[in-house]
CSV table of C-alpha atoms in Angstrom, one decimal:
chain,number,residue,atom,x,y,z
A,3,MET,CA,12.5,25.7,-56.9
A,4,SER,CA,10.7,26.2,-60.4
A,5,ALA,CA,12.4,26.6,-63.5
A,6,GLY,CA,10.7,30.0,-63.3
A,7,VAL,CA,12.4,31.6,-60.3
A,8,LYS,CA,15.9,30.3,-61.5
A,9,SER,CA,15.8,32.1,-65.3
A,10,ASN,CA,14.0,35.6,-63.3
A,11,PRO,CA,15.8,36.5,-59.8
A,12,ARG,CA,13.1,38.5,-59.7
A,13,GLY,CA,10.6,36.2,-59.0
A,14,LEU,CA,12.8,34.6,-56.3
A,15,HIS,CA,12.6,38.1,-53.9
A,16,GLU,CA,8.9,38.0,-55.0
A,17,ALA,CA,8.8,35.1,-53.7
A,18,LEU,CA,11.3,35.4,-50.3
A,19,ALA,CA,8.5,38.8,-49.6
A,20,THR,CA,5.4,36.5,-50.8
A,21,ALA,CA,6.8,34.1,-47.7
A,22,SER,CA,7.1,36.2,-45.1
A,23,GLY,CA,4.0,38.3,-45.1
A,24,GLY,CA,6.0,41.2,-47.7
A,25,ALA,CA,8.0,41.5,-44.6
A,26,LEU,CA,11.1,40.8,-45.1
A,27,LEU,CA,12.3,43.6,-48.3
A,28,THR,CA,12.3,47.1,-45.7
A,29,ARG,CA,15.1,49.5,-46.2
A,30,ASP,CA,16.9,48.3,-43.0
A,31,TYR,CA,17.5,44.5,-44.0
A,32,PHE,CA,19.1,46.3,-47.5
A,33,SER,CA,21.0,48.9,-45.2
A,34,SER,CA,21.9,46.4,-42.5
A,35,ASN,CA,22.9,43.7,-45.3
A,36,LYS,CA,25.3,45.4,-47.7
A,37,SER,CA,25.7,42.1,-49.5
A,38,ASN,CA,22.8,42.6,-50.5
A,39,GLY,CA,22.9,45.1,-52.1
A,40,SER,CA,22.5,48.1,-50.9
A,41,SER,CA,19.5,49.4,-54.0
A,42,THR,CA,15.5,48.6,-53.4
A,43,PRO,CA,15.0,45.6,-56.1
A,44,PRO,CA,12.2,46.7,-58.0
A,45,GLY,CA,8.5,44.3,-57.2
A,46,SER,CA,9.8,44.2,-53.9
A,47,ALA,CA,7.7,44.7,-50.9
A,48,LEU,CA,8.9,48.9,-51.1
A,49,HIS,CA,7.7,49.2,-54.3
A,50,PRO,CA,4.9,46.9,-56.0
A,51,SER,CA,4.6,46.9,-59.3
A,52,ARG,CA,3.2,45.0,-62.1
A,53,ASP,CA,5.2,41.7,-61.9
A,54,ARG,CA,3.9,41.2,-58.2
A,55,VAL,CA,0.5,40.8,-59.6
A,56,GLN,CA,1.5,38.7,-62.6
A,57,HIS,CA,4.2,36.2,-60.5
A,58,GLY,CA,2.3,35.8,-57.2
A,59,VAL,CA,0.9,32.7,-57.9
A,60,SER,CA,4.4,31.3,-58.9
A,61,ALA,CA,6.1,33.1,-56.5
A,62,GLY,CA,4.2,31.8,-53.2
A,63,ALA,CA,5.1,27.9,-54.7
A,64,ALA,CA,8.5,29.2,-55.6
A,65,ALA,CA,8.4,30.0,-51.3
A,66,SER,CA,6.8,27.0,-50.9
A,67,ASP,CA,9.4,25.4,-53.1
A,68,LEU,CA,12.6,27.1,-51.2
A,69,ALA,CA,11.3,25.8,-47.8
A,70,LYS,CA,11.3,22.0,-48.6
A,71,ALA,CA,14.5,21.8,-50.4
A,72,PRO,CA,17.0,19.7,-48.5
A,73,TYR,CA,20.5,21.7,-47.6
A,74,PRO,CA,23.6,19.8,-48.3
A,75,GLU,CA,24.6,18.3,-44.2
A,76,HIS,CA,27.6,20.1,-44.4
A,77,ASP,CA,26.2,23.0,-45.3
A,78,ARG,CA,24.5,24.4,-42.4
A,79,SER,CA,25.7,27.8,-41.3
A,80,LYS,CA,23.8,28.4,-44.9
A,81,THR,CA,20.7,26.8,-43.8
A,82,ALA,CA,20.5,29.1,-40.7
A,83,ALA,CA,20.6,31.5,-43.1
A,84,SER,CA,18.2,30.8,-44.8
A,85,ASN,CA,15.7,30.4,-42.4
A,86,ASN,CA,16.2,33.4,-41.0
A,87,VAL,CA,15.3,34.7,-44.8
A,88,LEU,CA,11.7,33.1,-45.0
A,89,ASN,CA,11.1,33.9,-41.6
A,90,GLY,CA,11.8,37.2,-42.3
A,91,LEU,CA,14.6,38.5,-40.1
A,92,PRO,CA,18.2,39.6,-41.5
A,93,GLN,CA,21.7,37.6,-41.5
A,94,SER,CA,22.8,39.9,-39.8
A,95,GLU,CA,21.7,42.9,-37.8
A,96,LEU,CA,23.3,45.3,-35.8
A,97,PRO,CA,20.8,45.8,-32.1
A,98,HIS,CA,19.9,49.4,-33.5
A,99,ARG,CA,18.3,48.5,-36.1
A,100,ARG,CA,16.7,45.7,-34.0
A,101,ARG,CA,15.6,47.6,-31.9
A,102,LYS,CA,14.4,49.9,-34.0
A,103,ARG,CA,12.1,47.0,-35.7
A,104,LEU,CA,10.5,45.7,-33.1
A,105,LYS,CA,9.5,48.7,-32.1
A,106,ASP,CA,8.0,49.5,-35.6
A,107,ASN,CA,6.3,46.6,-35.6
A,108,PRO,CA,4.4,45.4,-32.6
A,109,ALA,CA,3.4,41.8,-33.9
A,110,ALA,CA,7.0,40.5,-34.2
A,111,THR,CA,8.0,42.7,-30.6
A,112,MET,CA,5.0,40.0,-28.6
A,113,ALA,CA,6.0,37.5,-30.8
A,114,SER,CA,9.0,37.2,-29.5
A,115,VAL,CA,8.4,38.2,-26.2
A,116,ASP,CA,5.9,35.0,-25.7
A,117,VAL,CA,8.2,32.9,-27.1
A,118,ILE,CA,8.4,29.7,-24.8
A,119,PRO,CA,11.1,26.8,-25.0
A,120,PRO,CA,10.9,23.4,-25.6
A,121,ASP,CA,9.5,21.2,-22.9
A,122,ALA,CA,12.6,19.2,-21.2
A,123,SER,CA,11.7,15.9,-23.4
A,124,SER,CA,11.9,17.7,-26.9
A,125,ARG,CA,15.3,18.6,-25.6
A,126,LEU,CA,17.0,15.7,-24.4
A,127,SER,CA,15.6,13.6,-26.9
A,128,THR,CA,17.2,16.5,-29.7
A,129,ILE,CA,20.5,16.3,-27.6
A,130,SER,CA,20.8,12.6,-27.5
A,131,THR,CA,21.6,12.9,-31.7
A,132,THR,CA,24.6,14.4,-30.9
A,133,LEU,CA,25.6,11.4,-29.9
A,134,PRO,CA,26.6,7.6,-30.7
A,135,PRO,CA,24.2,5.9,-32.7
A,136,SER,CA,24.5,2.7,-30.3
A,137,SER,CA,26.1,4.7,-27.2
A,138,LEU,CA,24.2,3.5,-23.6
A,139,ARG,CA,24.0,7.6,-23.4
A,140,ARG,CA,22.2,8.1,-26.2
A,141,LEU,CA,20.3,4.9,-24.8
A,142,LEU,CA,19.5,6.5,-21.4
A,143,SER,CA,19.3,9.7,-22.7
A,144,LEU,CA,16.1,8.9,-25.4
A,145,TYR,CA,14.7,7.1,-22.4
A,146,LEU,CA,14.5,9.5,-19.7
A,147,SER,CA,13.0,12.0,-22.3
A,148,LEU,CA,10.3,9.9,-21.9
A,149,SER,CA,9.7,10.3,-18.4
A,150,LYS,CA,9.3,14.3,-19.1
A,151,PRO,CA,12.4,14.8,-16.3
A,152,ARG,CA,11.1,18.3,-14.8
A,153,LEU,CA,7.8,18.1,-14.6
A,154,SER,CA,9.0,14.6,-12.5
A,155,PHE,CA,11.6,16.6,-11.1
A,156,LEU,CA,8.6,18.8,-9.4
A,157,ILE,CA,6.3,16.2,-8.8
A,158,VAL,CA,9.2,14.2,-6.3
A,159,LEU,CA,9.9,17.7,-4.7
A,160,THR,CA,5.8,18.3,-4.2
A,161,THR,CA,6.2,15.0,-2.4
A,162,ALA,CA,9.2,15.0,-0.4
A,163,ALA,CA,8.6,18.3,0.4
A,164,ALA,CA,4.9,17.1,2.5
A,165,TYR,CA,6.9,14.1,3.5
A,166,SER,CA,9.4,16.6,5.5
A,167,LEU,CA,6.4,19.4,6.6
A,168,TYR,CA,4.9,16.5,8.6
A,169,PRO,CA,4.2,17.4,12.1
A,170,VAL,CA,6.2,13.9,14.2
A,171,PRO,CA,4.5,13.8,17.9
A,172,ALA,CA,6.8,14.8,20.5
A,173,VAL,CA,7.4,11.9,22.2
A,174,LEU,CA,8.3,10.7,18.6
A,175,LEU,CA,10.7,14.2,17.8
A,176,PRO,CA,15.0,12.8,17.1
A,177,GLN,CA,15.7,14.8,20.8
A,178,ALA,CA,13.9,12.1,22.3
A,179,THR,CA,14.8,9.0,20.9
A,180,ALA,CA,17.5,7.7,19.0
A,181,SER,CA,16.6,6.6,15.9
A,182,PRO,CA,15.2,9.0,13.9
A,183,SER,CA,11.5,10.4,13.7
A,184,LEU,CA,10.8,9.9,10.5
A,185,SER,CA,12.3,6.7,8.0
A,186,THR,CA,15.2,7.6,5.9
A,187,LEU,CA,14.8,4.5,4.2
A,188,THR,CA,10.9,5.2,3.1
A,189,LEU,CA,12.1,8.5,1.7
A,190,VAL,CA,13.8,6.4,-0.3
A,191,PHE,CA,11.3,4.7,-1.0
A,192,LEU,CA,9.4,6.7,-1.4
A,193,THR,CA,11.1,9.6,-3.6
A,194,SER,CA,12.1,6.8,-6.0
A,195,GLY,CA,8.3,4.9,-6.3
A,196,THR,CA,7.2,8.4,-6.9
A,197,ALA,CA,9.3,9.4,-9.9
A,198,LEU,CA,8.9,6.0,-11.2
A,199,CYS,CA,5.5,6.7,-11.4
A,200,SER,CA,5.1,9.7,-12.5
A,201,ALA,CA,7.7,8.4,-15.7
A,202,SER,CA,4.8,5.6,-16.2
A,203,ALA,CA,2.1,7.7,-17.1
A,204,ASN,CA,4.7,10.9,-18.8
A,205,ALA,CA,5.1,8.1,-21.1
A,206,LEU,CA,2.0,6.3,-21.6
A,207,ASN,CA,1.0,9.8,-22.6
A,208,MET,CA,3.8,10.6,-25.5
A,209,ILE,CA,2.7,6.7,-26.5
A,210,MET,CA,-1.2,7.6,-27.5
A,211,GLU,CA,-0.2,11.5,-29.0
A,212,PRO,CA,2.9,11.4,-31.4
A,213,GLU,CA,0.5,12.7,-34.3
A,214,HIS,CA,-0.4,15.8,-32.0
A,215,ASP,CA,2.8,16.0,-30.7
A,216,ALA,CA,4.3,16.6,-34.5
A,217,LYS,CA,2.2,19.4,-34.8
A,218,MET,CA,3.5,21.5,-31.8
A,219,SER,CA,6.8,23.5,-31.7
A,220,ARG,CA,6.7,22.1,-28.2
A,221,THR,CA,6.9,18.2,-28.7
A,222,ARG,CA,7.6,17.6,-31.9
A,223,ASN,CA,11.1,16.7,-31.2
A,224,ARG,CA,9.4,14.3,-28.9
A,225,PRO,CA,11.4,10.7,-28.8
A,226,LEU,CA,8.2,9.0,-30.1
A,227,VAL,CA,7.6,11.9,-33.4
A,228,ARG,CA,10.7,11.8,-34.3
A,229,GLY,CA,11.2,7.6,-34.2
A,230,TYR,CA,14.0,7.2,-32.3
A,231,ILE,CA,12.3,4.8,-30.3
A,232,GLY,CA,9.7,3.0,-30.8
A,233,LYS,CA,6.4,2.4,-29.6
A,234,ARG,CA,7.5,-1.2,-28.7
A,235,GLY,CA,10.4,0.0,-26.7
A,236,ALA,CA,7.7,2.9,-25.0
A,237,TRP,CA,5.3,0.9,-23.7
A,238,VAL,CA,8.2,-1.9,-22.1
A,239,PHE,CA,9.8,1.2,-20.8
A,240,ALA,CA,5.9,2.1,-19.4
A,241,THR,CA,4.6,-0.8,-17.8
A,242,VAL,CA,8.1,-1.7,-16.4
A,243,ALA,CA,8.5,1.7,-14.8
A,244,GLY,CA,4.7,1.5,-13.1
A,245,ILE,CA,5.0,-1.8,-11.9
A,246,LEU,CA,8.5,-1.1,-10.2
A,247,GLY,CA,6.9,2.1,-8.9
A,248,VAL,CA,3.6,1.0,-7.8
A,249,GLY,CA,6.1,-2.1,-6.2
A,250,SER,CA,8.4,-0.2,-4.4
A,251,LEU,CA,5.7,2.3,-3.1
A,252,TYR,CA,4.5,-0.6,-1.9
A,253,TYR,CA,6.6,-2.7,-0.3
A,254,GLY,CA,8.6,0.1,1.0
A,255,VAL,CA,5.5,2.8,2.3
A,256,ASN,CA,2.3,1.6,2.5
A,257,PRO,CA,-1.1,0.0,0.2
A,258,THR,CA,-2.2,3.7,0.3
A,259,VAL,CA,0.0,5.5,-0.9
A,260,ALA,CA,0.8,2.4,-3.4
A,261,PHE,CA,-2.9,2.9,-4.7
A,262,LEU,CA,-2.8,6.6,-5.2
A,263,GLY,CA,0.6,6.2,-7.1
A,264,GLY,CA,-1.4,3.6,-9.5
A,265,LEU,CA,-4.2,6.3,-9.5
A,266,ASN,CA,-2.4,9.0,-10.5
A,267,ILE,CA,-0.7,6.6,-13.3
A,268,PHE,CA,-4.6,5.7,-14.4
A,269,LEU,CA,-6.2,9.8,-14.5
A,270,TYR,CA,-3.6,11.0,-16.6
A,271,ALA,CA,-2.8,8.0,-18.6
A,272,GLY,CA,-6.3,6.8,-18.9
A,273,VAL,CA,-8.6,10.5,-17.9
A,274,TYR,CA,-6.6,13.4,-18.5
A,275,THR,CA,-4.7,12.6,-21.8
A,276,PRO,CA,-8.0,11.4,-24.2
A,277,MET,CA,-10.2,13.8,-22.6
A,278,LYS,CA,-7.7,16.3,-24.4
A,279,ARG,CA,-8.9,16.7,-27.1
A,280,ILE,CA,-13.1,16.2,-26.6
A,281,SER,CA,-13.7,18.9,-23.6
A,282,VAL,CA,-11.7,21.5,-21.8
A,283,LEU,CA,-12.3,20.8,-17.8
A,284,ASN,CA,-9.3,18.5,-19.1
A,285,THR,CA,-7.6,20.8,-17.6
A,286,TRP,CA,-9.1,20.6,-14.1
A,287,VAL,CA,-8.7,16.9,-14.4
A,288,GLY,CA,-4.6,17.3,-14.7
A,289,ALA,CA,-4.9,20.1,-11.8
A,290,VAL,CA,-6.3,16.5,-9.5
A,291,VAL,CA,-3.7,14.7,-11.0
A,292,GLY,CA,-1.0,17.1,-9.9
A,293,GLY,CA,-2.7,17.8,-6.3
A,294,ILE,CA,-2.3,13.8,-5.7
A,295,PRO,CA,1.7,13.6,-4.7
A,296,PRO,CA,1.5,15.5,-1.8
A,297,LEU,CA,-1.1,14.1,-0.6
A,298,MET,CA,1.2,10.9,-1.2
A,299,GLY,CA,4.5,12.2,1.1
A,300,TRP,CA,1.6,13.4,3.7
A,301,ALA,CA,0.5,9.5,3.7
A,302,ALA,CA,4.3,8.5,3.7
A,303,ALA,CA,4.8,10.2,7.0
A,304,ALA,CA,1.3,9.6,8.3
A,305,GLY,CA,1.8,5.5,8.2
A,306,GLN,CA,5.1,5.5,10.2
A,307,THR,CA,3.1,7.5,13.4
A,308,ALA,CA,-0.1,6.1,12.8
A,309,ILE,CA,-1.4,5.0,16.5
A,310,GLY,CA,-4.4,2.5,15.1
A,311,SER,CA,-4.2,-0.1,12.0
A,312,GLY,CA,-2.8,2.3,9.6
A,313,ALA,CA,-6.3,2.0,6.9
A,314,TRP,CA,-6.2,4.7,4.5
A,315,GLN,CA,-8.8,6.4,6.5
A,316,GLU,CA,-6.7,6.8,9.1
A,317,LEU,CA,-3.8,8.6,6.2
A,318,LEU,CA,-6.2,10.4,5.0
A,319,LEU,CA,-9.7,11.3,6.6
A,320,SER,CA,-8.4,11.8,10.4
A,321,GLU,CA,-7.8,15.2,12.5
A,322,GLU,CA,-3.8,14.8,11.1
A,323,SER,CA,-4.7,14.6,7.3
A,324,ILE,CA,-5.7,18.2,7.1
A,325,GLY,CA,-1.9,19.6,6.5
A,326,GLY,CA,-1.3,17.1,3.4
A,327,TRP,CA,-5.2,17.7,1.8
A,328,LEU,CA,-4.0,21.7,2.2
A,329,LEU,CA,-0.8,20.5,0.4
A,330,ALA,CA,-2.6,18.9,-2.3
A,331,THR,CA,-4.9,21.7,-2.9
A,332,PHE,CA,-2.2,24.4,-3.5
A,333,LEU,CA,-1.1,21.7,-6.1
A,334,TYR,CA,-3.9,22.0,-7.4
A,335,ALA,CA,-4.5,25.9,-7.2
A,336,TRP,CA,-1.3,26.2,-8.7
A,337,GLN,CA,-1.5,24.3,-12.0
A,338,PHE,CA,-4.1,26.7,-13.3
A,339,PRO,CA,-2.2,30.4,-13.9
A,340,HIS,CA,1.0,28.0,-14.4
A,341,PHE,CA,-0.5,26.2,-17.5
A,342,ASN,CA,-2.9,28.6,-18.6
A,343,ALA,CA,-0.2,31.1,-19.4
A,344,LEU,CA,1.7,28.0,-21.2
A,345,SER,CA,-1.4,27.7,-23.3
A,346,TRP,CA,-1.7,31.0,-24.6
A,347,THR,CA,1.7,31.5,-25.7
A,348,ILE,CA,1.1,28.0,-28.0
A,349,ARG,CA,-2.9,28.3,-28.8
A,350,ASP,CA,-3.3,28.5,-32.2
A,351,GLU,CA,-1.1,25.1,-32.0
A,352,TYR,CA,-3.3,23.2,-29.1
A,353,LYS,CA,-6.5,24.3,-31.9
A,354,PHE,CA,-4.6,23.0,-34.7
A,355,ALA,CA,-3.6,19.6,-33.2
A,356,GLY,CA,-7.2,19.0,-31.6
A,357,TYR,CA,-6.5,20.2,-28.5
A,358,ARG,CA,-8.9,21.7,-26.1
A,359,MET,CA,-7.6,24.4,-24.4
A,360,LEU,CA,-9.4,27.9,-22.4
A,361,ALA,CA,-6.6,29.4,-24.1
A,362,TRP,CA,-8.3,29.3,-27.7
A,363,VAL,CA,-11.6,28.7,-26.5
A,364,ASN,CA,-12.4,31.2,-24.6
A,365,PRO,CA,-9.3,33.3,-24.1
A,366,ARG,CA,-10.5,36.1,-21.4
A,367,MET,CA,-12.0,32.7,-18.9
A,368,ASN,CA,-8.5,31.3,-19.7
A,369,GLY,CA,-7.3,34.5,-17.9
A,370,ARG,CA,-9.9,34.9,-14.9
A,371,VAL,CA,-9.5,31.5,-14.2
A,372,ALA,CA,-5.8,31.6,-13.5
A,373,PHE,CA,-5.9,35.3,-11.3
A,374,ARG,CA,-9.0,33.3,-9.3
A,375,TYR,CA,-6.0,30.5,-8.5
A,376,ALA,CA,-3.6,32.5,-8.4
A,377,LEU,CA,-5.3,34.1,-4.9
A,378,LEU,CA,-6.0,30.8,-3.1
A,379,SER,CA,-2.2,30.6,-2.6
A,380,PHE,CA,-2.7,33.8,0.4
A,381,PRO,CA,-5.8,31.4,2.1
A,382,LEU,CA,-3.6,28.1,1.7
A,383,CYS,CA,-0.3,29.4,3.1
A,384,GLY,CA,-2.4,30.9,5.7
A,385,ALA,CA,-3.9,28.2,7.1
A,386,LEU,CA,-0.4,26.3,6.9
A,387,TRP,CA,0.3,28.4,9.6
A,388,TRP,CA,-3.1,28.1,11.1
A,389,PHE,CA,-3.7,24.5,11.6
A,390,GLY,CA,0.1,24.2,13.1
A,391,ILE,CA,2.2,23.3,10.1
A,392,THR,CA,4.3,26.2,9.2
A,393,ASP,CA,5.1,28.9,12.0
A,394,GLN,CA,4.7,32.9,11.6
A,395,GLY,CA,7.5,33.9,9.8
A,396,PHE,CA,5.6,31.8,6.7
A,397,LEU,CA,3.1,33.7,6.2
A,398,LEU,CA,5.2,37.3,5.7
A,399,THR,CA,8.2,35.0,3.1
A,400,SER,CA,5.4,33.0,1.5
A,401,SER,CA,2.9,36.2,1.1
A,402,VAL,CA,5.8,37.9,-0.8
A,403,VAL,CA,6.1,34.9,-4.0
A,404,ASN,CA,2.4,34.7,-3.8
A,405,ALA,CA,2.1,38.6,-4.5
A,406,TRP,CA,4.2,38.3,-7.2
A,407,ILE,CA,1.8,35.3,-8.9
A,408,VAL,CA,-0.7,37.2,-8.0
A,409,ARG,CA,-0.1,40.4,-10.0
A,410,GLU,CA,1.3,38.7,-12.8
A,411,ALA,CA,-1.8,36.5,-13.0
A,412,TRP,CA,-4.1,40.0,-13.1
A,413,LYS,CA,-1.5,41.4,-15.6
A,414,PHE,CA,-2.1,38.4,-17.7
A,415,TRP,CA,-6.1,38.7,-17.1
A,416,ARG,CA,-6.0,42.4,-17.8
A,417,LEU,CA,-3.7,42.1,-21.1
A,418,ASP,CA,-5.1,38.9,-22.7
A,419,GLY,CA,-1.9,37.7,-22.3
A,420,TYR,CA,-0.3,40.2,-24.6
A,421,LYS,CA,2.8,42.1,-24.0
A,422,GLY,CA,4.9,40.0,-22.8
A,423,SER,CA,2.2,38.8,-19.8
A,424,ALA,CA,1.9,35.5,-20.4
A,425,ARG,CA,5.4,35.0,-21.1
A,426,ALA,CA,5.8,36.7,-17.6
A,427,LEU,CA,3.0,34.6,-15.6
A,428,PHE,CA,4.5,31.3,-16.8
A,429,TRP,CA,7.8,32.1,-15.6
A,430,ALA,CA,6.9,33.2,-12.3
A,431,GLY,CA,4.5,29.7,-12.1
A,432,VAL,CA,8.2,27.8,-12.9
A,433,TRP,CA,10.2,29.5,-9.8
A,434,HIS,CA,7.0,29.7,-6.9
A,435,LEU,CA,5.7,26.4,-6.8
A,436,PRO,CA,9.3,25.2,-5.2
A,437,VAL,CA,10.2,28.5,-3.7
A,438,VAL,CA,6.8,28.3,-1.3
A,439,MET,CA,7.8,24.2,-1.2
A,440,VAL,CA,11.1,25.3,0.1
A,441,LEU,CA,10.3,28.5,2.4
A,442,ALA,CA,7.3,25.7,4.3
A,443,MET,CA,10.0,23.1,5.2
A,444,ALA,CA,12.3,25.9,6.2
A,445,HIS,CA,9.3,27.7,8.6
A,446,LYS,CA,8.2,24.1,10.1
A,447,LYS,CA,6.9,24.7,13.3
A,448,GLY,CA,9.2,23.6,16.2
A,449,LEU,CA,12.1,23.7,13.5
A,450,TRP,CA,14.3,26.7,14.9
A,451,GLU,CA,12.9,25.1,18.5
A,452,GLY,CA,14.5,22.6,17.8
A,453,VAL,CA,18.1,23.6,16.5
A,454,TRP,CA,18.0,26.4,19.6
A,455,GLN,CA,17.9,23.5,21.9
A,456,ARG,CA,20.0,21.7,20.6
A,457,LEU,CA,23.0,24.4,20.5
A,458,ASN,CA,22.2,25.4,24.3
A,459,GLY,CA,23.3,21.4,24.8
A,460,GLU,CA,19.0,20.8,25.9
A,461,THR,CA,17.3,18.1,25.2
A,462,GLN,CA,13.2,17.0,25.6
A,463,GLU,CA,14.0,14.9,28.5
A,464,ASP,CA,15.0,18.2,30.8
A,465,ILE,CA,12.5,20.0,29.1
A,466,TRP,CA,9.6,18.0,29.9
A,467,ILE,CA,10.9,18.1,33.6
A,468,ASP,CA,10.8,22.2,33.6
A,469,GLU,CA,7.2,21.7,32.9
A,470,ASP,CA,5.9,18.6,35.3
A,471,GLU,CA,8.1,21.0,37.9
A,472,ALA,CA,6.1,24.0,36.7
A,473,ASP,CA,3.0,22.6,36.7
A,474,GLY,CA,3.6,21.5,40.6
A,475,LEU,CA,4.3,24.2,41.5
A,476,GLN,CA,0.8,25.6,40.3
A,477,GLY,CA,-0.9,26.8,43.2
A,478,GLN,CA,2.2,27.7,46.0
A,479,PRO,CA,3.5,30.2,47.1
A,480,PRO,CA,7.0,31.5,45.4
A,481,SER,CA,10.4,30.5,47.1
A,482,GLY,CA,13.4,32.2,46.3
A,483,THR,CA,15.0,28.9,45.8
A,484,VAL,CA,14.7,27.2,42.9
A,485,ARG,CA,15.1,23.2,42.9
A,486,PRO,CA,17.3,21.9,40.6
A,487,VAL,CA,16.9,19.2,37.5
A,488,ALA,CA,18.9,16.9,40.0
A,489,SER,CA,17.0,16.8,42.9
A,490,VAL,CA,13.5,16.0,40.7
A,491,ILE,CA,15.5,13.3,38.4
A,492,SER,CA,16.7,11.6,42.2
C-alpha cells in the first residue's frame, strides 16, 4: 500500500470506492455496518469532491496494492471480509437491505443470478489441498480431478443406457434362456473402458491448455494450473488410462467399440481442444465427441447378438443399428443448449482466454442454435418409439422433460441470456440428459410385458405355444373347448 494512503484515511476510502466502480460507499452500506461509522465521509461516492479528482490516480494504485497484499494464514476471516469490500459487497448485510440493493442495481442482480459454479475438477483440486500432503487420498483426489469426473460420469451413463436399450432377439430373452441375454461382464468392461478413455481425453485436454485455464474462474483451480501435479505425471496418467481403456474395450467388448473409444480420445484432445482457439465450429466437433459413447454402448450389445462375423459394418450400418444412431444424435443435439448456456455466463472469460465461442463471437446465433437443437429432442424421442426401442409411454414422459428444456432454450434466445435465462437453461440441461436416459430405460419396449409375465408365472415357451396353436386354429370352425397346452406338448 502506498505511503500516501497510509497517511490519509480518506484516500483509502476513495481507493476502495474506485476499485468497486463507485458502488461501495453507499448509504445502505454505512447504515448496515455501524462499526464503520454512521456518517458518510466527504470525498466518498455520495459526496464527490476535488479530493476525488486530485487523488484518483493514487487511489486506484492503492486499491490495486490492497487487492494484491498478502494476508497472514491465520487471518482468513479478515481476508474474506476485505475481499467482500473490494467486490462492492457489505461485510454483513441484512436480507431486506440486500434485496433493496439488488433491486436498485439490476447489473448486480444479473451477476448474482448468472453465476455458474466451478467444474468438478476445480472443486476436487481445492478439496485435495485440505488433505495431508503425502496422503494417498490427496494423490487419488488430484488424479481423479484430471478425469473431469462429472463429465466422465455422464459419458458412462449414456454408454450404459444405450447398451441396456438394445432390443435383444426373442430367442435370447431371459425367459427363453438359462443365462442373461446380455453379458454383465461385457457391461463391466464397457463402462470401465469408456471411463478410462474419457479420463485420458480429459487429462490430455488439461495438459494442452493450463495457461489458458488460469484465465477463467471455472478452471483456474485445476491441478495443473495450481501446480499440484506436474505435466509429466499428467502425461503418465493420460497415457496409462488411454491404453487400459482401449485395451479393455478391445479384449472385453469388441474391436469396433475399441476403435470408437480411441477415436474419441483423438477427436477430443487432437481436434476439439486446439480448434477452440481457431473457430466457433469447435462446438460442433465437441458435439460429435459427445455423440459417440451411446454408439459404443449400442455396438457393444449388437456384438453379442451378431449373426454374422460381427464386423463394424454389421454393428454400425445394419438395420438394427438405427437405435444407436438415434441415441448418438440425441446426445449430439443435447450439447448445444447445455454448452451454449454455460459459455454465455463466462463469455468474457472465454474471450480473454482466446477461445472462440459463439457466446461472444455471435451472441444472437448462440441463442438460436441452442433453441433449434433443443427442439430436436421431440422428434428424436418420438423416433425411439417409432422404431420399437421404447414403448408409447415414453412419448408422454419424455415430452414433459423435453418441453422443459425447450421452454428454457426459448427464454434464453429471446432474452439474449439475461435475467437468469442462461443459468436456468444450464441447469435444465444438467438434469435433462440423465432423466431422459432413465426414462428410456424404464420404457424399453417389452420390459413391462416381461415383468407382468413373470409375476403371472408365464414363460416364453407357453406364449410361443399359444401363438402356434392360434395359428393352427385359423380357418377351422370354433369349438366349445380349448385344448390344454399339455396336450399340445404331448
